[in-house]
Amino acid sequence: PKIIDFGIAKSMNAPLLQGGALTFQGTLMGTPEFMSPEQASGRIDDLDTRADVYALGVQLYELLTDHLPIPGVVLRAQGLAGMANVVRTYEPARPSDAAPRERRTLLRGDLDAITMRALAKSPNDRYASVGELATDLRHFLADEPVQMATVSTWLRVRKFVRRNRAQSIAVAIVAVGLLVAFVTMFSSLRYANAQFEEAQRQRTLSENKADAGFRLLANEERLAEAITAERELPPPWPEHRAAYTAWLQQHAQRLQAEHEKLHQRLESLPATDADEQQRHLRKALVRLDAALHEFAHDDGPLQSVQRRLQLLDEVVAPLVAGCSESWQQTIAVVRTTPAYRNLALTPQPGLVPLGCDPRTGLCEFLELASHAPATPLPVRDPETGLLPTETGTGLVFVLLPGAHVRLGARRGQHGLDFNDELAADDELGGGSVALEPFLIARTEITEAQWSRLCGTAFRIEDPRLPVTGRSHAEASYVLSRFGMQLPTEAQWEYACRAGSRAPWCSGDDLEAARAFGWLDSGPHHTALLRPNAFGLHDMHGNVAEWCADAKLPYVDTTPRPGDGLRLSRFASNAQHQALRGGSWNVGNRGTRATARDGKPSDWRDATIGVRPTQRLITR
């Protein structure tokens, strides 16, 4: 027999076991309730001390719960043959689950672990000896962590507290004090942080409002980029359509979206704000808003691009598509015309061939950007071969052949070519220059043609009158958008003389010149008088015409080969742009072929008009 001390009533109000000695007889192990699984299975070779541990576990389970781990009714329900299988497979409940309700809390933890380890089905999972079982029970009774059974950290702490109550209470008091201090400090810090965060939030909100406004001001740079890009757009010819659609996508659409944001931002800003930063921001946004309105206005870049794109789609592209055959015919004519000297002509952007003037033998072309939509191409009169002049007809360009030309006049050299007793000092010594072939408008631009180029309404009642009141800078800018430019003085004088070496295209006779130009009254409709030998109208009188050059003394300049643009030999401080042809109100002397005048580039005058040229593209 084995004697074990089960004095476990130490910490219980109602003793589960009275202290004392329990005598466990070997014959007890022979009863089915106390048989270990290996004993019930008849595995004699596996029997050792661990079978005794199992029997002690059964007895401990009964002492703790008032029940056997395997109830007798369950064990015997299978008969004698089935008992061994029940012992091997039946899993008893933990003591804390099987005991009466008032004991469950006391059994949960160490006693559960000790009992269930003693009742393990596998001998290897039980206590190796009765001594180990007794040791764990003594540790439990002494409120010490058990050694062999698995225990939780929380149970270890509870046992430590039970063994050291006074010290634990002192530590708890200190811990509570520290906790209270920490909670108080944490609450104060949290309140201070909340106040700081609220201040930061308000400041950030204010800064974000300002930042959002200042970010909108970045549109000033975008606006400047859009305006610059619009000025650099090529003429609205079919091959340039992609450039126009790209501009609308990259600049116009983005600025329109940003303009909507700007409106919303301005509405959110108070009309009066004590914050100086907000006041300055509002003023800047108001200025930007006005600039964006101007950008999208009828005269602004956006409308200009949209009008030119519409012109391309409705006028230029359809007419260009139907004139390929006429271009081939014109190219062949130019190649065989002696005056053009085998010029290798190619189709010119924005122009449609109109054939040759039967009087001059020179080719003429319709400029499409100034041509009214739905207006048919001009058709030559079958008898005279002349082109009609209608309000809706665009500019007609004449292709002038290249030539080596002498500029200016002589004075006091009677009998010599280019002698003119009316010549002023600034007309003398013009020298000579080789001009390449170029295109020049047959007439001055009319009010109707100008309005179509600019996309604006007529400014005068009669749209067939020559356009006036445009500065040199404005004329240069508008023409450049359609691949045109002002003539140089050399080109203009060459075109005006049309082969003449006298003061007038008609010769030396002033009266004869009146048939070619309005010298005494005006302005008049274009192309009412006779054209010169190149087929050009109103080169004398009617209205004066801007030239590309600055008005500089001939002696201080050198004409550039090709177009004759006068380049100064010195640093130029010229304040005036050249004018040629004179107007009807300057007197006969001012309307001669060599007469020169000049005005500031921003000068606007009802007697100054525009006659454009276009560079020739050759192979």
Coordinates of C-alpha atoms in Angstrom, one line a residue:
P1 CA 0.0 0.0 0.0
K2 CA 1.0 3.7 -0.6
I3 CA 0.3 6.3 1.9
I4 CA -0.4 9.9 0.6
D5 CA -1.2 13.0 2.6
F6 CA -4.3 14.8 1.1
G7 CA -4.6 17.7 3.4
I8 CA -6.2 20.0 0.8
A9 CA -8.8 21.7 3.0
K10 CA -6.4 24.5 3.9
S11 CA -8.0 27.2 1.9
M12 CA -11.6 26.0 1.6
N13 CA -14.5 26.9 3.8
A14 CA -16.0 23.4 3.5
P15 CA -13.4 20.7 3.6
L16 CA -13.2 18.5 0.5
L17 CA -10.8 16.2 2.2
Q18 CA -10.0 16.1 5.9
G19 CA -6.3 16.1 6.5
G20 CA -4.9 12.8 7.4
A21 CA -3.7 9.6 5.7
L22 CA -5.5 7.8 2.9
T23 CA -4.6 4.1 2.5
F24 CA -4.8 3.0 -1.1
Q25 CA -4.9 -0.8 -1.3
G26 CA -3.7 -2.5 -4.4
T27 CA -7.0 -4.4 -4.5
L28 CA -8.7 -1.1 -5.3
M29 CA -6.9 -0.9 -8.6
G30 CA -8.8 -4.0 -9.7
T31 CA -12.2 -2.3 -9.7
P32 CA -13.2 -1.0 -13.2
E33 CA -13.6 2.6 -12.2
F34 CA -9.9 2.8 -11.1
M35 CA -8.4 0.9 -14.0
S36 CA -6.0 2.9 -16.2
P37 CA -6.5 2.5 -20.0
E38 CA -3.5 0.3 -20.4
Q39 CA -4.6 -1.9 -17.5
A40 CA -8.2 -2.1 -18.9
S41 CA -6.7 -3.1 -22.3
G42 CA -4.7 -5.9 -20.7
R43 CA -1.3 -4.4 -21.8
I44 CA 0.6 -6.0 -18.8
D45 CA 4.0 -4.9 -20.2
D46 CA 2.9 -1.3 -20.0
L47 CA 1.8 -1.4 -16.3
D48 CA 4.1 0.6 -14.0
T49 CA 3.8 3.3 -11.3
R50 CA 1.9 5.6 -13.8
A51 CA -1.1 3.2 -13.5
D52 CA -1.1 3.9 -9.8
V53 CA -1.0 7.7 -10.6
Y54 CA -4.2 7.2 -12.8
A55 CA -6.0 5.4 -9.9
L56 CA -5.0 8.2 -7.5
G57 CA -6.3 10.7 -10.1
V58 CA -9.7 8.9 -10.1
Q59 CA -9.9 9.1 -6.4
L60 CA -8.8 12.8 -6.4
Y61 CA -11.4 13.6 -9.0
E62 CA -14.1 11.9 -6.9
L63 CA -13.0 13.8 -3.8
L64 CA -13.1 17.1 -5.6
T65 CA -16.4 16.6 -7.6
D66 CA -18.3 14.0 -5.7
H67 CA -18.4 12.0 -9.0
L68 CA -16.2 9.5 -10.7
P69 CA -14.5 10.6 -13.9
I70 CA -16.3 7.9 -15.8
P71 CA -19.8 7.4 -14.3
G72 CA -20.6 3.8 -13.4
V73 CA -23.7 3.7 -15.6
V74 CA -21.6 4.8 -18.6
L75 CA -18.8 2.3 -17.8
R76 CA -21.2 -0.7 -17.4
A77 CA -23.6 0.2 -20.2
Q78 CA -21.3 -1.6 -22.7
G79 CA -21.1 -4.8 -20.7
L80 CA -18.0 -6.4 -19.6
A81 CA -16.5 -6.7 -23.1
G82 CA -17.0 -2.9 -23.7
M83 CA -15.6 -1.6 -20.5
A84 CA -12.0 -1.5 -21.7
N85 CA -13.0 0.5 -24.8
V86 CA -14.9 3.0 -22.6
V87 CA -11.9 3.5 -20.3
R88 CA -9.7 4.1 -23.3
T89 CA -11.9 6.6 -25.1
Y90 CA -14.2 8.4 -22.6
E91 CA -13.0 12.0 -21.9
P92 CA -14.1 13.1 -18.5
A93 CA -15.1 16.7 -17.8
R94 CA -12.7 19.0 -15.9
P95 CA -13.3 19.0 -12.2
S96 CA -14.3 22.7 -12.2
D97 CA -17.0 21.8 -14.8
A98 CA -18.2 18.6 -13.0
A99 CA -18.2 19.8 -9.4
P100 CA -21.1 21.4 -7.6
R101 CA -21.5 25.1 -8.5
E102 CA -20.1 26.5 -5.3
R103 CA -16.8 24.7 -5.8
R104 CA -16.1 25.4 -9.4
T105 CA -14.2 28.6 -8.9
L106 CA -11.9 27.0 -6.3
L107 CA -11.1 24.0 -8.6
R108 CA -10.5 26.1 -11.7
G109 CA -6.8 26.4 -12.5
D110 CA -4.2 24.3 -10.7
L111 CA -6.5 21.5 -9.4
D112 CA -8.0 21.1 -12.9
A113 CA -4.5 20.8 -14.3
I114 CA -3.2 18.4 -11.7
T115 CA -6.2 16.1 -11.9
M116 CA -6.4 16.0 -15.6
R117 CA -2.7 15.3 -15.9
A118 CA -3.1 12.4 -13.5
L119 CA -6.0 11.1 -15.6
A120 CA -4.2 11.4 -19.0
K121 CA -5.1 8.5 -21.3
S122 CA -1.5 8.0 -22.4
P123 CA 1.0 6.9 -19.6
N124 CA 3.5 9.3 -21.1
D125 CA 1.3 12.3 -20.5
R126 CA 0.8 11.5 -16.7
Y127 CA 3.0 12.2 -13.8
A128 CA 6.0 9.9 -13.9
S129 CA 5.6 9.0 -10.2
V130 CA 3.3 9.4 -7.3
G131 CA 5.9 11.6 -5.8
E132 CA 5.5 14.2 -8.6
L133 CA 1.8 14.2 -8.1
A134 CA 2.2 14.7 -4.3
T135 CA 4.7 17.5 -4.9
D136 CA 2.3 19.5 -7.1
L137 CA -0.5 19.0 -4.5
R138 CA 1.8 20.3 -1.8
H139 CA 2.7 23.3 -3.9
F140 CA -0.9 24.0 -4.4
L141 CA -1.7 23.8 -0.7
A142 CA 1.3 26.2 -0.1
D143 CA 0.0 28.7 -2.7
E144 CA 3.1 28.1 -4.8
P145 CA 3.1 27.5 -8.6
V146 CA 2.8 23.9 -9.4
Q147 CA 5.8 22.4 -11.1
M148 CA 4.5 19.6 -13.3
A149 CA 1.0 20.7 -14.4
T150 CA 0.6 23.6 -16.9
V151 CA -0.5 26.8 -15.2
S152 CA -1.3 30.2 -16.5
T153 CA 0.7 33.4 -15.7
W154 CA -2.4 34.8 -14.0
L155 CA -2.5 31.8 -11.6
R156 CA 1.1 32.2 -10.8
V157 CA 0.5 35.9 -9.9
R158 CA -2.5 35.0 -7.7
K159 CA -0.5 32.5 -5.8
F160 CA 2.4 34.9 -5.3
V161 CA -0.1 37.4 -3.9
R162 CA -1.6 34.9 -1.5
R163 CA 1.9 34.0 -0.2
N164 CA 2.9 37.7 0.2
R165 CA -0.3 39.6 1.1
A166 CA 1.2 42.5 3.0
Q167 CA 3.9 43.2 0.4
S168 CA 1.4 42.8 -2.4
I169 CA -1.1 45.3 -0.7
A170 CA 1.7 47.8 -0.4
V171 CA 2.7 47.4 -4.0
A172 CA -0.9 47.7 -5.0
I173 CA -1.3 51.0 -3.1
V174 CA 1.8 52.4 -4.7
A175 CA 0.6 51.2 -8.1
V176 CA -2.8 52.7 -7.6
G177 CA -1.2 56.0 -6.6
L178 CA 1.0 56.0 -9.6
L179 CA -1.9 55.1 -11.8
V180 CA -4.0 58.0 -10.4
A181 CA -1.1 60.4 -11.0
F182 CA -0.5 59.0 -14.4
V183 CA -4.2 59.3 -15.3
T184 CA -4.3 62.9 -14.0
M185 CA -1.2 63.8 -15.9
F186 CA -2.5 62.0 -19.0
S187 CA -5.8 63.8 -18.8
S188 CA -4.1 67.2 -18.4
L189 CA -1.7 66.5 -21.3
R190 CA -4.6 65.2 -23.4
Y191 CA -6.6 68.4 -22.7
A192 CA -3.5 70.6 -23.5
N193 CA -2.9 68.6 -26.7
A194 CA -6.6 69.0 -27.7
Q195 CA -6.3 72.7 -27.2
F196 CA -3.1 72.8 -29.2
E197 CA -4.6 70.6 -32.0
E198 CA -7.7 72.8 -32.2
A199 CA -5.5 75.9 -32.5
Q200 CA -3.4 74.1 -35.1
R201 CA -6.6 73.0 -37.0
Q202 CA -7.9 76.6 -37.1
R203 CA -4.5 77.8 -38.3
T204 CA -4.2 75.0 -40.8
L205 CA -7.7 75.7 -42.0
S206 CA -6.9 79.4 -42.5
E207 CA -3.6 78.5 -44.2
N208 CA -5.3 75.9 -46.4
K209 CA -7.8 78.6 -47.5
A210 CA -5.0 80.9 -48.4
D211 CA -3.0 78.1 -50.0
A212 CA -6.0 77.1 -52.1
G213 CA -6.3 80.7 -53.2
F214 CA -2.6 81.1 -53.9
R215 CA -2.6 77.8 -55.9
L216 CA -5.3 79.4 -58.1
L217 CA -2.9 82.2 -58.7
A218 CA -0.7 79.7 -60.5
N219 CA -3.2 80.1 -63.3
E220 CA -1.6 83.5 -64.1
E221 CA 1.4 81.6 -65.4
R222 CA -0.9 79.1 -67.2
L223 CA -2.8 82.0 -68.8
A224 CA 0.4 83.6 -70.0
E225 CA 1.6 80.3 -71.5
A226 CA -1.8 79.9 -73.3
I227 CA -1.6 83.4 -74.7
T228 CA 2.0 82.9 -75.9
A229 CA 1.1 79.5 -77.4
E230 CA -1.9 81.0 -79.2
R231 CA 0.2 83.7 -80.8
E232 CA 2.6 81.0 -82.1
L233 CA -0.1 78.9 -83.7
P234 CA 0.5 78.5 -87.4
P235 CA -2.1 79.7 -90.0
P236 CA -5.4 77.7 -90.1
W237 CA -4.5 75.4 -93.0
P238 CA -5.6 71.8 -93.1
E239 CA -2.1 70.5 -92.2
H240 CA -2.2 72.5 -89.0
R241 CA -5.5 71.4 -87.6
A242 CA -3.9 69.1 -85.0
A243 CA -2.1 72.1 -83.5
Y244 CA -5.4 74.0 -82.9
T245 CA -7.1 71.0 -81.3
A246 CA -4.1 70.4 -79.1
W247 CA -4.1 74.1 -78.0
L248 CA -7.8 73.8 -77.0
Q249 CA -7.2 70.6 -75.0
Q250 CA -3.9 71.7 -73.3
H251 CA -4.8 75.3 -72.5
A252 CA -8.4 76.3 -73.1
Q253 CA -10.1 73.4 -71.3
R254 CA -7.9 73.5 -68.3
L255 CA -8.2 77.3 -67.9
Q256 CA -12.0 77.0 -68.2
A257 CA -12.0 74.4 -65.4
E258 CA -9.8 76.6 -63.2
H259 CA -12.0 79.6 -63.9
E260 CA -14.9 77.7 -62.3
K261 CA -12.8 76.9 -59.2
L262 CA -11.8 80.6 -59.1
H263 CA -15.5 81.7 -59.1
Q264 CA -16.2 79.3 -56.2
R265 CA -13.2 80.5 -54.3
L266 CA -14.2 84.2 -54.7
E267 CA -17.7 83.4 -53.5
S268 CA -16.3 81.8 -50.4
L269 CA -14.2 84.8 -49.5
P270 CA -15.8 87.6 -47.5
A271 CA -16.1 90.9 -49.2
T272 CA -14.3 92.5 -46.3
D273 CA -11.7 90.6 -44.3
A274 CA -9.6 91.8 -41.3
D275 CA -6.9 89.4 -42.4
E276 CA -4.4 91.3 -44.5
Q277 CA -3.4 88.2 -46.3
Q278 CA -6.9 87.4 -47.3
R279 CA -7.5 91.0 -48.5
H280 CA -4.4 90.7 -50.8
L281 CA -5.5 87.3 -52.0
R282 CA -9.0 88.5 -52.9
K283 CA -7.6 91.4 -54.9
A284 CA -5.2 89.1 -56.8
L285 CA -8.0 86.6 -57.5
V286 CA -10.3 89.4 -58.8
R287 CA -7.5 90.5 -61.2
L288 CA -7.1 87.0 -62.4
D289 CA -10.8 86.6 -62.8
A290 CA -10.9 89.6 -65.1
A291 CA -7.9 88.3 -67.1
L292 CA -9.6 84.9 -67.6
H293 CA -12.8 86.7 -68.7
E294 CA -10.8 88.7 -71.2
F295 CA -9.1 85.4 -72.4
A296 CA -12.5 83.9 -73.2
H297 CA -14.1 87.2 -74.5
D298 CA -15.1 87.7 -78.1
D299 CA -11.8 89.4 -78.9
G300 CA -9.8 87.1 -76.7
P301 CA -7.4 84.2 -77.6
L302 CA -10.0 81.5 -77.0
Q303 CA -12.5 82.9 -79.4
S304 CA -9.8 83.6 -81.9
V305 CA -8.6 80.0 -82.0
Q306 CA -12.2 78.7 -82.2
R307 CA -13.0 81.1 -85.1
R308 CA -9.8 80.1 -87.0
L309 CA -10.6 76.4 -86.5
Q310 CA -14.1 77.0 -87.8
L311 CA -12.7 78.9 -90.8
L312 CA -10.4 75.9 -91.4
D313 CA -13.3 73.4 -91.3
E314 CA -15.9 75.5 -93.1
V315 CA -13.9 77.4 -95.8
V316 CA -10.3 76.4 -96.2
A317 CA -10.5 72.6 -96.0
P318 CA -13.4 72.2 -98.5
L319 CA -11.9 74.7 -101.0
V320 CA -8.4 73.2 -100.8
A321 CA -9.7 69.7 -101.2
G322 CA -11.3 70.7 -104.6
C323 CA -8.4 72.6 -106.2
S324 CA -5.7 70.0 -106.6
E325 CA -6.2 69.9 -110.4
S326 CA -6.1 73.7 -110.8
W327 CA -2.8 73.8 -108.8
Q328 CA -1.2 71.3 -111.2
Q329 CA -2.3 73.4 -114.1
T330 CA -1.0 76.6 -112.5
I331 CA 2.3 75.0 -111.6
A332 CA 2.7 74.0 -115.3
V333 CA 1.8 77.5 -116.5
V334 CA 4.3 79.2 -114.1
R335 CA 7.1 76.8 -115.3
T336 CA 6.5 77.8 -118.9
T337 CA 5.9 81.5 -118.4
P338 CA 9.1 83.5 -119.4
A339 CA 8.5 86.1 -116.8
Y340 CA 8.7 83.5 -114.0
R341 CA 12.0 82.0 -115.4
N342 CA 11.1 78.4 -114.8
L343 CA 10.0 79.0 -111.2
A344 CA 9.5 75.7 -109.3
L345 CA 6.1 76.5 -107.7
T346 CA 4.4 74.3 -105.2
P347 CA 0.8 74.5 -103.8
Q348 CA 0.8 77.5 -101.4
P349 CA -1.0 77.0 -98.0
G350 CA -4.3 78.9 -97.8
L351 CA -4.4 79.9 -101.5
V352 CA -6.5 78.7 -104.4
P353 CA -5.4 79.3 -108.0
L354 CA -7.6 81.6 -110.0
G355 CA -5.6 81.4 -113.3
C356 CA -3.7 84.1 -115.0
D357 CA -4.8 87.7 -115.8
P358 CA -4.9 87.9 -119.6
R359 CA -3.7 91.5 -119.6
T360 CA -0.6 90.9 -117.4
G361 CA 0.1 87.2 -117.9
L362 CA 0.6 87.0 -114.1
C363 CA -1.0 84.3 -112.0
E364 CA -3.5 85.2 -109.3
F365 CA -4.7 83.4 -106.2
L366 CA -7.5 83.7 -103.7
E367 CA -6.6 84.0 -100.1
L368 CA -9.0 81.8 -98.2
A369 CA -8.8 83.2 -94.7
S370 CA -10.4 86.5 -95.8
H371 CA -13.0 84.8 -98.0
A372 CA -16.6 84.6 -96.8
P373 CA -18.1 81.2 -96.1
A374 CA -20.5 80.0 -98.7
T375 CA -19.3 82.6 -101.2
P376 CA -18.3 80.9 -104.5
L377 CA -14.9 81.4 -106.0
P378 CA -14.6 84.4 -108.3
V379 CA -14.9 83.5 -111.9
R380 CA -13.3 85.6 -114.7
D381 CA -15.4 87.5 -117.1
P382 CA -15.3 85.5 -120.3
E383 CA -14.9 88.6 -122.4
T384 CA -12.4 90.7 -120.4
G385 CA -10.8 87.9 -118.4
L386 CA -11.1 90.1 -115.3
L387 CA -12.1 88.9 -111.8
P388 CA -15.2 90.5 -110.2
T389 CA -14.9 92.3 -106.9
E390 CA -17.6 91.3 -104.4
T391 CA -18.0 92.0 -100.7
G392 CA -17.7 88.3 -99.8
T393 CA -14.6 87.7 -102.0
G394 CA -11.3 87.3 -100.2
L395 CA -8.0 89.0 -101.0
V396 CA -6.6 88.2 -104.4
F397 CA -2.8 87.8 -104.5
V398 CA -0.7 88.4 -107.6
L399 CA 2.5 86.4 -108.1
L400 CA 5.2 88.9 -109.0
P401 CA 8.4 87.5 -110.7
G402 CA 11.7 88.1 -109.1
A403 CA 13.8 91.0 -110.4
H404 CA 16.9 93.1 -109.9
V405 CA 15.4 96.5 -109.0
R406 CA 16.6 100.1 -108.5
L407 CA 15.1 102.0 -105.5
G408 CA 14.5 105.7 -105.0
A409 CA 14.9 108.5 -107.4
R410 CA 17.4 110.9 -109.0
R411 CA 17.0 114.6 -109.0
G412 CA 18.3 117.2 -111.4
Q413 CA 19.4 114.5 -113.9
H414 CA 17.0 115.3 -116.8
G415 CA 16.7 112.6 -119.4
L416 CA 17.8 109.8 -117.2
D417 CA 15.6 107.0 -115.9
F418 CA 14.2 107.5 -112.3
N419 CA 14.7 111.3 -112.5
D420 CA 12.1 113.1 -110.5
E421 CA 12.3 116.8 -109.7
L422 CA 9.8 116.4 -106.9
A423 CA 11.9 113.8 -105.1
A424 CA 12.7 114.7 -101.5
D425 CA 16.2 114.1 -100.0
D426 CA 15.2 110.9 -98.3
E427 CA 14.2 109.4 -101.7
L428 CA 17.7 109.8 -103.2
G429 CA 20.4 107.1 -103.3
G430 CA 18.1 104.1 -102.7
G431 CA 20.5 101.7 -104.4
S432 CA 19.5 98.4 -105.9
V433 CA 18.5 94.9 -104.6
A434 CA 17.7 91.5 -106.1
L435 CA 14.1 90.5 -105.1
E436 CA 12.8 87.0 -105.2
P437 CA 9.3 86.2 -106.5
F438 CA 6.6 87.0 -104.0
L439 CA 2.8 87.4 -103.7
I440 CA 1.2 90.8 -103.1
A441 CA -2.5 91.7 -102.7
R442 CA -4.1 93.1 -105.8
T443 CA -5.9 95.7 -103.6
E444 CA -5.8 97.1 -100.2
I445 CA -7.6 95.0 -97.5
T446 CA -11.2 96.0 -97.3
E447 CA -13.2 96.4 -94.1
A448 CA -15.1 93.1 -94.9
Q449 CA -11.9 91.1 -95.5
W450 CA -10.3 92.5 -92.3
S451 CA -13.4 91.7 -90.2
R452 CA -13.2 88.1 -91.5
L453 CA -9.6 87.8 -90.6
C454 CA -10.2 89.1 -87.1
G455 CA -13.6 87.5 -86.6
T456 CA -15.2 90.9 -85.7
A457 CA -18.1 92.9 -87.0
F458 CA -17.7 95.7 -89.6
R459 CA -16.7 99.0 -88.0
I460 CA -18.0 101.1 -90.8
E461 CA -21.2 101.0 -92.8
D462 CA -19.5 100.3 -96.2
P463 CA -17.5 97.1 -96.0
R464 CA -16.0 97.5 -99.4
L465 CA -13.9 100.5 -98.4
P466 CA -10.3 99.9 -97.4
V467 CA -9.7 99.2 -93.8
T468 CA -8.1 102.1 -91.9
G469 CA -7.3 103.0 -88.3
R470 CA -5.1 100.0 -87.7
S471 CA -1.6 100.5 -86.3
H472 CA 1.5 99.0 -87.8
A473 CA 1.8 96.6 -84.8
E474 CA -1.8 95.4 -85.1
A475 CA -1.6 95.0 -88.8
S476 CA 1.7 92.9 -88.5
Y477 CA 0.2 90.7 -85.8
V478 CA -3.1 90.0 -87.6
L479 CA -1.4 89.2 -90.9
S480 CA 1.1 86.9 -89.3
R481 CA -1.6 84.7 -87.9
F482 CA -2.5 83.8 -91.5
G483 CA 0.9 83.5 -93.0
M484 CA 1.0 87.0 -94.4
Q485 CA 3.1 90.1 -93.7
L486 CA 3.5 93.7 -94.7
P487 CA 5.6 94.4 -97.8
T488 CA 9.1 95.8 -97.5
E489 CA 9.7 99.3 -99.0
A490 CA 11.6 97.6 -101.8
Q491 CA 8.8 95.1 -102.6
W492 CA 6.2 97.9 -102.4
E493 CA 8.1 100.3 -104.8
Y494 CA 8.8 97.5 -107.2
A495 CA 5.1 96.5 -107.2
C496 CA 4.0 100.1 -107.6
R497 CA 6.3 100.9 -110.5
A498 CA 5.3 97.7 -112.3
G499 CA 8.2 98.3 -114.7
S500 CA 7.9 102.1 -114.9
R501 CA 11.0 104.3 -114.3
A502 CA 8.9 107.4 -113.8
P503 CA 7.2 108.9 -110.7
W504 CA 3.9 107.2 -111.6
C505 CA 3.2 103.8 -112.8
S506 CA 1.7 105.5 -115.9
G507 CA 4.7 107.7 -116.6
D508 CA 5.6 111.3 -115.9
D509 CA 2.2 112.8 -116.6
L510 CA 0.3 113.7 -113.5
E511 CA -3.1 113.8 -115.2
A512 CA -2.6 110.4 -116.7
A513 CA -1.8 109.1 -113.2
R514 CA -5.3 110.1 -112.0
A515 CA -6.7 107.2 -114.0
F516 CA -4.7 104.8 -111.7
G517 CA -5.1 106.4 -108.3
W518 CA -7.3 108.5 -106.1
L519 CA -5.0 111.5 -105.7
D520 CA -7.5 114.2 -104.7
S521 CA -10.5 112.6 -102.9
G522 CA -11.2 109.5 -100.9
P523 CA -11.3 107.0 -99.6
H524 CA -13.1 105.0 -102.3
H525 CA -13.9 101.4 -102.9
T526 CA -11.0 99.4 -104.0
A527 CA -10.4 98.3 -107.7
L528 CA -12.6 101.0 -109.2
L529 CA -9.7 102.6 -111.2
R530 CA -7.4 101.0 -113.7
P531 CA -4.7 98.6 -112.4
N532 CA -1.0 99.0 -113.2
A533 CA 1.0 96.7 -115.5
F534 CA 1.1 94.1 -112.7
G535 CA -2.7 94.2 -112.3
L536 CA -2.5 96.0 -108.9
H537 CA -5.0 98.7 -108.0
D538 CA -4.8 101.9 -106.0
M539 CA -1.0 101.9 -105.5
H540 CA -1.1 105.7 -105.8
G541 CA -3.4 107.6 -103.4
N542 CA -6.7 106.4 -101.8
V543 CA -5.0 105.4 -98.5
A544 CA -1.4 105.2 -97.5
E545 CA 0.0 101.7 -96.8
W546 CA 2.2 100.4 -94.0
C547 CA 5.5 98.8 -94.9
A548 CA 7.6 96.3 -92.8
D549 CA 10.7 98.5 -92.6
A550 CA 11.6 101.2 -90.1
K551 CA 11.9 104.6 -91.9
L552 CA 15.6 105.1 -92.0
P553 CA 17.9 107.1 -94.3
Y554 CA 18.9 105.1 -97.4
V555 CA 22.6 106.0 -96.8
D556 CA 22.5 104.4 -93.3
T557 CA 20.9 101.1 -94.5
T558 CA 21.5 98.1 -96.7
P559 CA 18.6 96.3 -98.4
R560 CA 18.5 92.6 -97.6
P561 CA 18.7 90.4 -100.7
G562 CA 15.6 88.5 -101.3
D563 CA 13.0 90.8 -99.9
G564 CA 14.9 94.1 -99.7
L565 CA 14.2 94.7 -95.9
R566 CA 16.4 97.7 -95.0
L567 CA 18.9 96.8 -92.3
S568 CA 20.7 99.7 -90.5
R569 CA 24.5 99.8 -90.5
F570 CA 24.3 101.5 -87.1
A571 CA 22.4 100.9 -83.9
S572 CA 19.0 102.2 -84.9
N573 CA 16.8 104.4 -82.7
A574 CA 14.2 104.7 -85.4
Q575 CA 10.8 105.6 -83.9
H576 CA 8.8 105.5 -87.2
Q577 CA 7.6 102.7 -89.5
A578 CA 7.6 103.4 -93.2
L579 CA 4.5 104.4 -95.2
R580 CA 4.2 104.3 -98.9
G581 CA 1.7 105.3 -101.6
G582 CA 0.3 108.4 -99.8
S583 CA -3.3 109.0 -99.2
W584 CA -5.8 111.1 -101.1
N585 CA -5.3 114.1 -98.8
V586 CA -1.5 114.5 -98.9
G587 CA -1.2 116.1 -102.3
N588 CA 0.2 114.8 -105.5
R589 CA 3.8 114.8 -104.4
G590 CA 3.1 112.4 -101.6
T591 CA 1.5 109.8 -103.8
R592 CA 4.5 109.2 -106.1
A593 CA 6.1 105.7 -106.4
T594 CA 9.2 106.8 -104.5
A595 CA 7.6 109.1 -101.9
R596 CA 8.3 108.0 -98.3
D597 CA 6.5 108.9 -95.0
G598 CA 6.7 107.4 -91.5
K599 CA 4.6 107.1 -88.3
P600 CA 5.1 105.5 -84.9
S601 CA 4.2 101.8 -84.9
D602 CA 1.1 102.4 -82.6
W603 CA -0.2 105.3 -84.8
R604 CA -3.8 104.9 -85.9
D605 CA -5.1 107.1 -88.8
A606 CA -8.2 107.1 -91.0
T607 CA -5.9 107.6 -94.0
I608 CA -3.6 104.6 -93.5
G609 CA -4.5 101.1 -94.8
V610 CA -2.9 97.7 -95.3
R611 CA -1.8 95.8 -98.4
P612 CA -0.3 92.4 -97.4
T613 CA 2.3 90.2 -99.1
Q614 CA 3.0 86.5 -98.7
R615 CA 6.3 84.7 -99.0
L616 CA 6.5 82.1 -101.7
I617 CA 7.1 78.5 -100.9
T618 CA 9.2 76.8 -103.6
R619 CA 10.8 73.4 -104.1

